[in-house]
Amino acid sequence: MQQGIGFGHVENDREAVSRRSSRVKLTNSSINSICGTIEGSQYVRSILIFTKENLSEDFTRSLLAKYTRLKVLDFGYARLTEVPENLGSLIHLKYLSFRGTSITRLPKSIGKLQNLETLDVRTGLKVEVPKEITKLRKLRYLLGNPISIAVKDSLGSITSLEKMHVLTDPDGVVIRHLAKLTKLRDLRVSNVKGDYANTLCSSINEMPLLERLHITLNYGPQEIDLHIRSSLSKLRMLHLRGNLKEFPNWILPLENLLKLSLGQSMLTNIPLISLGNMPNLLILSFGPTSFEGETLHFQNGGFQKLKELNLVHLHQLSSIFIERGALQSLEKLQIMNIPQLKAVPSGIQHLKKLQVLDILYMPTEFLQRIDPNGGEDYFMIKHVPHLHVARTNSDFL
């Protein structure tokens, strides 16, 4: 009986390829032998690289020449610096990842990968991507920061894109072209300058299919307005990081929003009552310096579906009040590095569904009040099944 195609990986030698494996994992022990065999290579559809050895350009060129029927090629975090021109021979490729590598350019032949759907160049370096990438009419996911004037000027022509993670350029060229990417469902934009905030908002207004939006503003004292007119009716996850002039009120009508995360927004006023009326909000995170006020007050009936609440690095916050009937579905609460908060949130004992309470890097007085051995507030949290307390050497951050 003929042996069928398997799902295996190379550990020590050529055996997995000769077994007609459809998936090959290259490890330290197999990296030198894999290019020495040809038997079974026509059956391989996926190669994943897991090695700390340096991958030479000759090795990579041989690998690409041999496994021409690949659909998945993942160099993630491999020691790779050069990508050979024969990358374009992998005409069946759908997924290509260079995440965590040290490459700085891609060859022009990438334009031949007409079946490519995902390109991941999240390397932490500037990667020169040739204008030929605009020929990839099936490209749906572009992850990373492709740096090329030609690509920036024609980015809007890749209209098939559904997911894009990009670092904006100083001239705002990328932001101006985003408006043409009307099929985007997942957009992550970093290093947005205040001068281009209006342009970004105008571009987002042209993206009715957005489900995930992550905006990181350029770090600095400048307050930035984010005015989005579109209803964004499909938006499920929103993360805003940066100094905001005011809380964006366009968030409140987002009926399908499941997760909202704010960081470094420096807000002195957050409309908790209106936020609490959002019908489907499950996760709410007030990250580092997102709120500069002294009090958070969760009123009766608010946040009925919320499952997780994270309060992190809020240096001015000194009191939290939870009325009976608020946060009734809450299962996880994280309180981390809030130096002015000396007591547990008033009313926390009413959160009967709370399963996990993380208390991290809080001041000594707070920790003393929740001490199981005589702490005056311990009775308020003793019903929580999973209590996690972590402290630094000084009990204070």
Tab-separated table of C-alpha atoms in Angstrom:
chain	number	residue	atom	x	y	z
A	1	MET	CA	0.000	0.000	0.000
A	2	GLN	CA	1.285	3.464	-0.874
A	3	GLN	CA	2.211	5.564	2.117
A	4	GLY	CA	0.022	8.672	2.477
A	5	ILE	CA	1.138	12.181	3.092
A	6	GLY	CA	1.981	12.681	6.769
A	7	PHE	CA	2.112	15.590	9.167
A	8	GLY	CA	5.572	15.483	10.658
A	9	HIS	CA	8.781	17.333	11.350
A	10	VAL	CA	12.518	16.857	10.966
A	11	GLU	CA	14.304	16.206	14.229
A	12	ASN	CA	17.648	14.560	13.407
A	13	ASP	CA	17.872	13.691	9.718
A	14	ARG	CA	16.073	13.272	6.414
A	15	GLU	CA	13.578	10.721	7.572
A	16	ALA	CA	10.572	13.015	7.853
A	17	VAL	CA	10.914	14.267	4.290
A	18	SER	CA	11.302	10.737	2.962
A	19	ARG	CA	8.061	9.890	4.807
A	20	ARG	CA	6.302	12.408	2.551
A	21	SER	CA	5.498	14.765	5.404
A	22	SER	CA	3.417	17.747	4.404
A	23	ARG	CA	4.845	19.850	7.247
A	24	VAL	CA	8.516	20.079	8.132
A	25	LYS	CA	9.992	21.686	11.224
A	26	LEU	CA	13.687	22.511	10.947
A	27	THR	CA	15.569	22.337	14.235
A	28	ASN	CA	19.229	22.763	15.142
A	29	SER	CA	20.013	19.128	14.414
A	30	SER	CA	18.300	19.030	11.022
A	31	ILE	CA	19.239	22.390	9.536
A	32	ASN	CA	22.382	21.125	7.823
A	33	SER	CA	20.919	17.940	6.405
A	34	ILE	CA	17.569	19.111	5.081
A	35	CYS	CA	18.966	20.515	1.838
A	36	GLY	CA	20.951	17.376	1.190
A	37	THR	CA	17.970	15.225	0.284
A	38	ILE	CA	15.402	15.493	-2.491
A	39	GLU	CA	13.209	12.478	-1.824
A	40	GLY	CA	9.728	13.501	-0.789
A	41	SER	CA	10.337	17.237	-1.168
A	42	GLN	CA	7.481	17.510	-3.669
A	43	TYR	CA	5.054	16.617	-0.880
A	44	VAL	CA	6.150	19.304	1.574
A	45	ARG	CA	3.684	22.185	1.881
A	46	SER	CA	4.867	23.869	5.112
A	47	ILE	CA	8.297	24.593	6.561
A	48	LEU	CA	8.748	26.104	10.006
A	49	ILE	CA	12.235	27.179	11.123
A	50	PHE	CA	13.216	26.599	14.764
A	51	THR	CA	16.967	27.027	15.124
A	52	LYS	CA	19.556	29.282	16.738
A	53	GLU	CA	22.031	28.650	13.931
A	54	ASN	CA	22.780	31.339	11.373
A	55	LEU	CA	20.975	30.749	8.083
A	56	SER	CA	23.304	31.604	5.217
A	57	GLU	CA	22.020	32.983	1.943
A	58	ASP	CA	23.286	29.835	0.191
A	59	PHE	CA	21.292	27.640	2.554
A	60	THR	CA	18.155	29.711	2.100
A	61	ARG	CA	18.570	29.750	-1.682
A	62	SER	CA	18.896	25.931	-1.728
A	63	LEU	CA	15.881	25.549	0.527
A	64	LEU	CA	13.705	27.689	-1.731
A	65	ALA	CA	14.918	25.947	-4.854
A	66	LYS	CA	14.044	22.520	-3.520
A	67	TYR	CA	10.660	23.078	-1.889
A	68	THR	CA	8.874	24.902	-4.685
A	69	ARG	CA	5.382	23.728	-3.734
A	70	LEU	CA	5.357	25.378	-0.325
A	71	LYS	CA	2.235	27.145	0.859
A	72	VAL	CA	3.623	28.111	4.286
A	73	LEU	CA	7.163	29.309	5.014
A	74	ASP	CA	7.900	30.608	8.507
A	75	PHE	CA	11.351	32.012	9.345
A	76	GLY	CA	10.014	33.530	12.569
A	77	TYR	CA	12.870	34.575	14.915
A	78	ALA	CA	15.476	32.687	12.894
A	79	ARG	CA	18.969	34.139	12.415
A	80	LEU	CA	18.325	35.295	8.891
A	81	THR	CA	19.773	38.453	7.331
A	82	GLU	CA	19.373	37.974	3.574
A	83	VAL	CA	16.503	36.808	1.380
A	84	PRO	CA	17.610	35.424	-2.008
A	85	GLU	CA	16.032	36.425	-5.320
A	86	ASN	CA	14.628	32.953	-5.947
A	87	LEU	CA	11.957	33.636	-3.311
A	88	GLY	CA	9.784	34.364	-6.332
A	89	SER	CA	9.863	30.701	-7.355
A	90	LEU	CA	7.425	29.805	-4.548
A	91	ILE	CA	4.399	30.634	-6.638
A	92	HIS	CA	2.067	28.538	-4.451
A	93	LEU	CA	3.035	30.355	-1.238
A	94	LYS	CA	0.174	31.746	0.859
A	95	TYR	CA	1.909	32.549	4.163
A	96	LEU	CA	5.381	34.075	4.545
A	97	SER	CA	6.841	35.225	7.856
A	98	PHE	CA	10.137	36.932	8.636
A	99	ARG	CA	9.033	38.043	12.084
A	100	GLY	CA	11.916	38.584	14.495
A	101	THR	CA	14.608	38.067	11.863
A	102	SER	CA	17.310	40.574	10.878
A	103	ILE	CA	16.389	41.071	7.254
A	104	THR	CA	16.461	44.649	5.931
A	105	ARG	CA	15.134	44.127	2.412
A	106	LEU	CA	12.973	41.839	0.305
A	107	PRO	CA	13.802	40.939	-3.310
A	108	LYS	CA	11.794	42.282	-6.241
A	109	SER	CA	10.798	38.735	-7.077
A	110	ILE	CA	8.255	38.861	-4.231
A	111	GLY	CA	5.925	40.328	-6.839
A	112	LYS	CA	5.692	36.847	-8.398
A	113	LEU	CA	3.983	35.369	-5.335
A	114	GLN	CA	0.523	35.836	-6.743
A	115	ASN	CA	-1.089	33.525	-4.185
A	116	LEU	CA	0.440	35.203	-1.140
A	117	GLU	CA	-2.162	36.173	1.453
A	118	THR	CA	-0.012	36.929	4.527
A	119	LEU	CA	3.323	38.761	4.700
A	120	ASP	CA	4.806	39.281	8.164
A	121	VAL	CA	7.858	41.555	8.321
A	122	ARG	CA	7.624	42.556	11.985
A	123	THR	CA	11.373	42.575	12.539
A	124	GLY	CA	11.932	45.698	14.610
A	125	LEU	CA	14.120	46.972	11.770
A	126	LYS	CA	13.395	49.062	8.723
A	127	VAL	CA	12.632	46.624	5.929
A	128	GLU	CA	12.898	47.827	2.345
A	129	VAL	CA	9.954	46.332	0.500
A	130	PRO	CA	10.008	46.804	-3.292
A	131	LYS	CA	7.097	48.344	-5.163
A	132	GLU	CA	6.456	44.924	-6.714
A	133	ILE	CA	4.488	44.069	-3.554
A	134	THR	CA	1.630	46.069	-5.035
A	135	LYS	CA	1.220	43.301	-7.629
A	136	LEU	CA	0.021	40.870	-4.957
A	137	ARG	CA	-3.709	41.029	-5.567
A	138	LYS	CA	-4.512	38.332	-2.994
A	139	LEU	CA	-2.524	39.887	-0.145
A	140	ARG	CA	-4.860	40.181	2.834
A	141	TYR	CA	-2.536	40.558	5.820
A	142	LEU	CA	0.457	42.938	5.813
A	143	LEU	CA	2.141	42.910	9.207
A	144	GLY	CA	5.125	45.119	9.887
A	145	ASN	CA	6.710	48.336	8.782
A	146	PRO	CA	7.650	48.164	5.095
A	147	ILE	CA	9.822	51.186	4.390
A	148	SER	CA	9.960	52.207	0.756
A	149	ILE	CA	8.906	55.424	-0.938
A	150	ALA	CA	7.505	53.428	-3.840
A	151	VAL	CA	5.418	51.282	-1.492
A	152	LYS	CA	4.160	54.261	0.498
A	153	ASP	CA	2.994	56.081	-2.615
A	154	SER	CA	1.142	53.048	-3.961
A	155	LEU	CA	0.010	51.417	-0.721
A	156	GLY	CA	-3.600	52.243	-1.527
A	157	SER	CA	-3.459	50.014	-4.596
A	158	ILE	CA	-3.294	46.864	-2.431
A	159	THR	CA	-7.052	46.990	-2.032
A	160	SER	CA	-7.297	43.337	-1.000
A	161	LEU	CA	-5.758	44.101	2.407
A	162	GLU	CA	-7.881	43.109	5.394
A	163	LYS	CA	-5.274	43.308	8.168
A	164	MET	CA	-2.443	45.790	8.425
A	165	HIS	CA	0.053	46.639	11.159
A	166	VAL	CA	2.183	49.613	10.181
A	167	LEU	CA	4.455	52.282	11.644
A	168	THR	CA	3.590	55.614	10.089
A	169	ASP	CA	6.235	57.670	8.315
A	170	PRO	CA	7.221	61.222	9.353
A	171	ASP	CA	5.614	62.696	6.221
A	172	GLY	CA	2.220	61.072	6.738
A	173	VAL	CA	2.225	59.389	3.316
A	174	VAL	CA	1.041	56.055	4.733
A	175	ILE	CA	-1.858	57.668	6.602
A	176	ARG	CA	-3.070	59.478	3.475
A	177	HIS	CA	-3.209	56.232	1.495
A	178	LEU	CA	-5.053	54.264	4.170
A	179	ALA	CA	-8.363	55.713	2.998
A	180	LYS	CA	-8.190	53.527	-0.120
A	181	LEU	CA	-8.017	50.320	1.916
A	182	THR	CA	-11.745	50.021	2.419
A	183	LYS	CA	-11.666	46.253	3.072
A	184	LEU	CA	-9.564	46.537	6.217
A	185	ARG	CA	-10.919	44.620	9.175
A	186	ASP	CA	-7.889	44.910	11.457
A	187	LEU	CA	-5.778	48.082	11.542
A	188	ARG	CA	-2.859	48.800	13.862
A	189	VAL	CA	-1.209	52.194	13.331
A	190	SER	CA	1.748	53.349	15.430
A	191	ASN	CA	3.655	56.611	15.856
A	192	VAL	CA	0.806	58.854	14.691
A	193	LYS	CA	1.719	62.531	14.946
A	194	GLY	CA	-0.854	65.067	16.001
A	195	ASP	CA	-0.524	66.855	12.658
A	196	TYR	CA	-1.934	63.790	10.918
A	197	ALA	CA	-4.679	62.870	13.394
A	198	ASN	CA	-7.399	64.437	11.250
A	199	THR	CA	-6.122	62.644	8.155
A	200	LEU	CA	-6.100	59.343	10.029
A	201	CYS	CA	-9.665	59.860	11.223
A	202	SER	CA	-10.770	60.691	7.679
A	203	SER	CA	-9.174	57.469	6.454
A	204	ILE	CA	-10.850	55.415	9.173
A	205	ASN	CA	-14.184	56.908	8.158
A	206	GLU	CA	-13.769	55.022	4.869
A	207	MET	CA	-13.382	51.623	6.571
A	208	PRO	CA	-16.874	50.314	7.342
A	209	LEU	CA	-15.668	46.737	7.889
A	210	LEU	CA	-13.234	47.470	10.731
A	211	GLU	CA	-13.437	44.971	13.571
A	212	ARG	CA	-10.168	45.788	15.355
A	213	LEU	CA	-8.509	49.179	15.657
A	214	HIS	CA	-5.270	49.927	17.489
A	215	ILE	CA	-3.914	53.495	17.400
A	216	THR	CA	-0.679	54.509	19.101
A	217	LEU	CA	-0.040	58.239	19.059
A	218	ASN	CA	3.421	59.743	18.907
A	219	TYR	CA	4.687	60.079	22.475
A	220	GLY	CA	4.765	63.651	23.730
A	221	PRO	CA	2.920	66.392	25.626
A	222	GLN	CA	0.744	67.415	22.668
A	223	GLU	CA	-2.935	66.629	23.237
A	224	ILE	CA	-4.572	65.040	20.219
A	225	ASP	CA	-8.188	64.974	19.108
A	226	LEU	CA	-9.526	61.839	17.470
A	227	HIS	CA	-12.794	62.650	15.699
A	228	ILE	CA	-14.292	59.712	13.810
A	229	ARG	CA	-17.654	60.213	12.138
A	230	SER	CA	-18.196	56.702	10.825
A	231	SER	CA	-20.462	54.464	12.885
A	232	LEU	CA	-17.862	51.653	12.873
A	233	SER	CA	-20.754	49.314	13.510
A	234	LYS	CA	-18.622	46.167	13.252
A	235	LEU	CA	-15.855	47.301	15.619
A	236	ARG	CA	-15.240	44.735	18.361
A	237	MET	CA	-11.845	45.713	19.786
A	238	LEU	CA	-10.408	49.199	20.270
A	239	HIS	CA	-7.053	50.199	21.744
A	240	LEU	CA	-6.017	53.851	22.008
A	241	ARG	CA	-2.593	54.760	23.339
A	242	GLY	CA	-1.475	58.364	23.608
A	243	ASN	CA	-2.286	61.776	25.039
A	244	LEU	CA	-5.925	62.559	24.219
A	245	LYS	CA	-7.493	65.990	24.549
A	246	GLU	CA	-10.753	64.415	25.656
A	247	PHE	CA	-12.499	61.084	25.817
A	248	PRO	CA	-13.625	60.207	22.266
A	249	ASN	CA	-17.418	60.248	22.498
A	250	TRP	CA	-17.737	58.329	19.227
A	251	ILE	CA	-16.816	55.247	21.266
A	252	LEU	CA	-20.052	55.268	23.276
A	253	PRO	CA	-22.446	54.293	20.417
A	254	LEU	CA	-20.302	51.273	19.415
A	255	GLU	CA	-22.879	48.605	20.172
A	256	ASN	CA	-20.698	45.659	19.144
A	257	LEU	CA	-17.568	46.734	21.016
A	258	LEU	CA	-16.296	43.892	23.197
A	259	LYS	CA	-12.940	45.246	24.353
A	260	LEU	CA	-11.778	48.798	25.102
A	261	SER	CA	-8.247	49.624	26.196
A	262	LEU	CA	-6.808	53.057	26.970
A	263	GLY	CA	-3.182	53.883	27.728
A	264	GLN	CA	-1.251	57.117	28.339
A	265	SER	CA	-4.364	59.092	27.446
A	266	MET	CA	-3.972	61.462	30.461
A	267	LEU	CA	-7.735	61.894	30.800
A	268	THR	CA	-9.154	63.693	33.826
A	269	ASN	CA	-12.717	62.789	32.963
A	270	ILE	CA	-14.043	59.437	31.760
A	271	PRO	CA	-17.819	59.036	31.256
A	272	LEU	CA	-18.199	55.880	33.342
A	273	ILE	CA	-21.996	56.086	33.392
A	274	SER	CA	-22.192	56.121	29.590
A	275	LEU	CA	-19.488	53.476	29.269
A	276	GLY	CA	-21.458	51.340	31.699
A	277	ASN	CA	-24.435	51.436	29.338
A	278	MET	CA	-22.526	49.942	26.402
A	279	PRO	CA	-24.474	46.754	25.733
A	280	ASN	CA	-21.744	44.251	24.864
A	281	LEU	CA	-18.553	45.476	26.529
A	282	LEU	CA	-16.703	42.487	28.053
A	283	ILE	CA	-13.185	43.783	28.753
A	284	LEU	CA	-12.212	47.275	29.924
A	285	SER	CA	-8.615	48.319	30.571
A	286	PHE	CA	-7.422	51.612	31.965
A	287	GLY	CA	-3.703	51.281	31.295
A	288	PRO	CA	-0.706	53.366	32.408
A	289	THR	CA	-1.587	57.047	32.986
A	290	SER	CA	-4.826	56.676	31.037
A	291	PHE	CA	-6.808	58.327	33.849
A	292	GLU	CA	-5.514	61.250	35.886
A	293	GLY	CA	-8.555	61.623	38.147
A	294	GLU	CA	-8.768	60.680	41.829
A	295	THR	CA	-11.997	58.649	41.868
A	296	LEU	CA	-13.669	55.918	39.845
A	297	HIS	CA	-17.347	55.408	40.667
A	298	PHE	CA	-19.187	52.394	39.201
A	299	GLN	CA	-22.889	53.053	39.617
A	300	ASN	CA	-25.732	50.620	40.176
A	301	GLY	CA	-26.770	48.859	36.970
A	302	GLY	CA	-23.610	49.734	35.032
A	303	PHE	CA	-21.374	47.335	33.119
A	304	GLN	CA	-23.797	44.428	33.290
A	305	LYS	CA	-21.843	42.226	30.860
A	306	LEU	CA	-18.288	43.221	31.755
A	307	LYS	CA	-16.134	40.159	32.512
A	308	GLU	CA	-12.714	41.733	33.025
A	309	LEU	CA	-11.547	45.078	34.434
A	310	ASN	CA	-7.892	46.142	34.494
A	311	LEU	CA	-6.683	49.199	36.418
A	312	VAL	CA	-2.950	49.685	35.869
A	313	HIS	CA	-0.466	52.460	36.746
A	314	LEU	CA	-3.028	55.105	37.671
A	315	HIS	CA	-0.916	57.326	39.867
A	316	GLN	CA	-3.581	59.841	40.928
A	317	LEU	CA	-6.383	57.404	41.719
A	318	SER	CA	-7.108	57.301	45.462
A	319	SER	CA	-10.589	55.764	45.718
A	320	ILE	CA	-12.820	53.284	43.892
A	321	PHE	CA	-16.530	52.907	44.634
A	322	ILE	CA	-18.627	49.992	43.385
A	323	GLU	CA	-22.318	50.331	44.077
A	324	ARG	CA	-24.414	47.234	44.670
A	325	GLY	CA	-25.733	46.144	41.274
A	326	ALA	CA	-22.702	47.365	39.273
A	327	LEU	CA	-20.253	45.018	37.565
A	328	GLN	CA	-22.462	42.033	38.345
A	329	SER	CA	-20.853	39.775	35.721
A	330	LEU	CA	-17.250	40.655	36.573
A	331	GLU	CA	-15.007	37.592	36.769
A	332	LYS	CA	-11.517	39.126	36.775
A	333	LEU	CA	-10.220	42.326	38.388
A	334	GLN	CA	-6.622	43.509	38.174
A	335	ILE	CA	-5.360	46.314	40.397
A	336	MET	CA	-1.728	47.149	39.654
A	337	ASN	CA	0.639	49.890	40.785
A	338	ILE	CA	-1.850	52.483	42.082
A	339	PRO	CA	0.244	54.185	44.769
A	340	GLN	CA	-2.473	56.486	46.160
A	341	LEU	CA	-5.025	53.694	46.588
A	342	LYS	CA	-4.734	52.578	50.212
A	343	ALA	CA	-7.892	50.430	50.489
A	344	VAL	CA	-9.698	47.869	48.362
A	345	PRO	CA	-12.569	49.193	46.232
A	346	SER	CA	-15.606	49.916	48.363
A	347	GLY	CA	-18.337	47.449	47.441
A	348	ILE	CA	-16.048	44.784	46.031
A	349	GLN	CA	-17.790	42.304	48.338
A	350	HIS	CA	-20.889	42.610	46.133
A	351	LEU	CA	-19.097	41.086	43.115
A	352	LYS	CA	-20.339	37.547	43.636
A	353	LYS	CA	-19.082	36.242	40.277
A	354	LEU	CA	-15.524	37.493	40.788
A	355	GLN	CA	-13.170	34.549	40.284
A	356	VAL	CA	-9.742	36.176	39.921
A	357	LEU	CA	-8.366	39.176	41.815
A	358	ASP	CA	-4.821	40.262	40.910
A	359	ILE	CA	-3.225	42.744	43.295
A	360	LEU	CA	0.193	43.722	42.008
A	361	TYR	CA	2.776	46.175	43.336
A	362	MET	CA	0.455	48.033	45.663
A	363	PRO	CA	1.529	50.163	48.646
A	364	THR	CA	2.184	48.590	52.021
A	365	GLU	CA	-0.927	50.066	53.630
A	366	PHE	CA	-3.141	48.458	50.972
A	367	LEU	CA	-1.490	45.072	51.479
A	368	GLN	CA	-1.849	45.284	55.251
A	369	ARG	CA	-5.584	45.907	54.925
A	370	ILE	CA	-6.065	42.689	52.923
A	371	ASP	CA	-3.808	40.533	55.094
A	372	PRO	CA	-5.688	37.288	55.923
A	373	ASN	CA	-4.287	37.560	59.434
A	374	GLY	CA	-6.164	40.506	60.801
A	375	GLY	CA	-6.422	42.792	57.775
A	376	GLU	CA	-9.502	45.003	58.228
A	377	ASP	CA	-10.574	44.683	54.565
A	378	TYR	CA	-9.869	40.984	54.087
A	379	PHE	CA	-13.518	40.066	54.688
A	380	MET	CA	-14.405	41.996	51.508
A	381	ILE	CA	-12.301	39.778	49.235
A	382	LYS	CA	-12.260	36.422	50.974
A	383	HIS	CA	-15.024	35.117	48.688
A	384	VAL	CA	-12.737	35.357	45.624
A	385	PRO	CA	-11.430	31.857	44.739
A	386	HIS	CA	-8.186	32.996	43.111
A	387	LEU	CA	-6.356	35.835	44.846
A	388	HIS	CA	-2.920	36.725	43.455
A	389	VAL	CA	-0.725	39.188	45.326
A	390	ALA	CA	2.706	40.283	44.086
A	391	ARG	CA	5.020	42.849	45.560
A	392	THR	CA	8.468	44.284	44.896
A	393	ASN	CA	11.203	44.368	47.520
A	394	SER	CA	9.932	47.743	48.682
A	395	ASP	CA	6.232	46.842	48.306
A	396	PHE	CA	5.923	49.949	46.191
A	397	LEU	CA	6.450	51.062	42.588
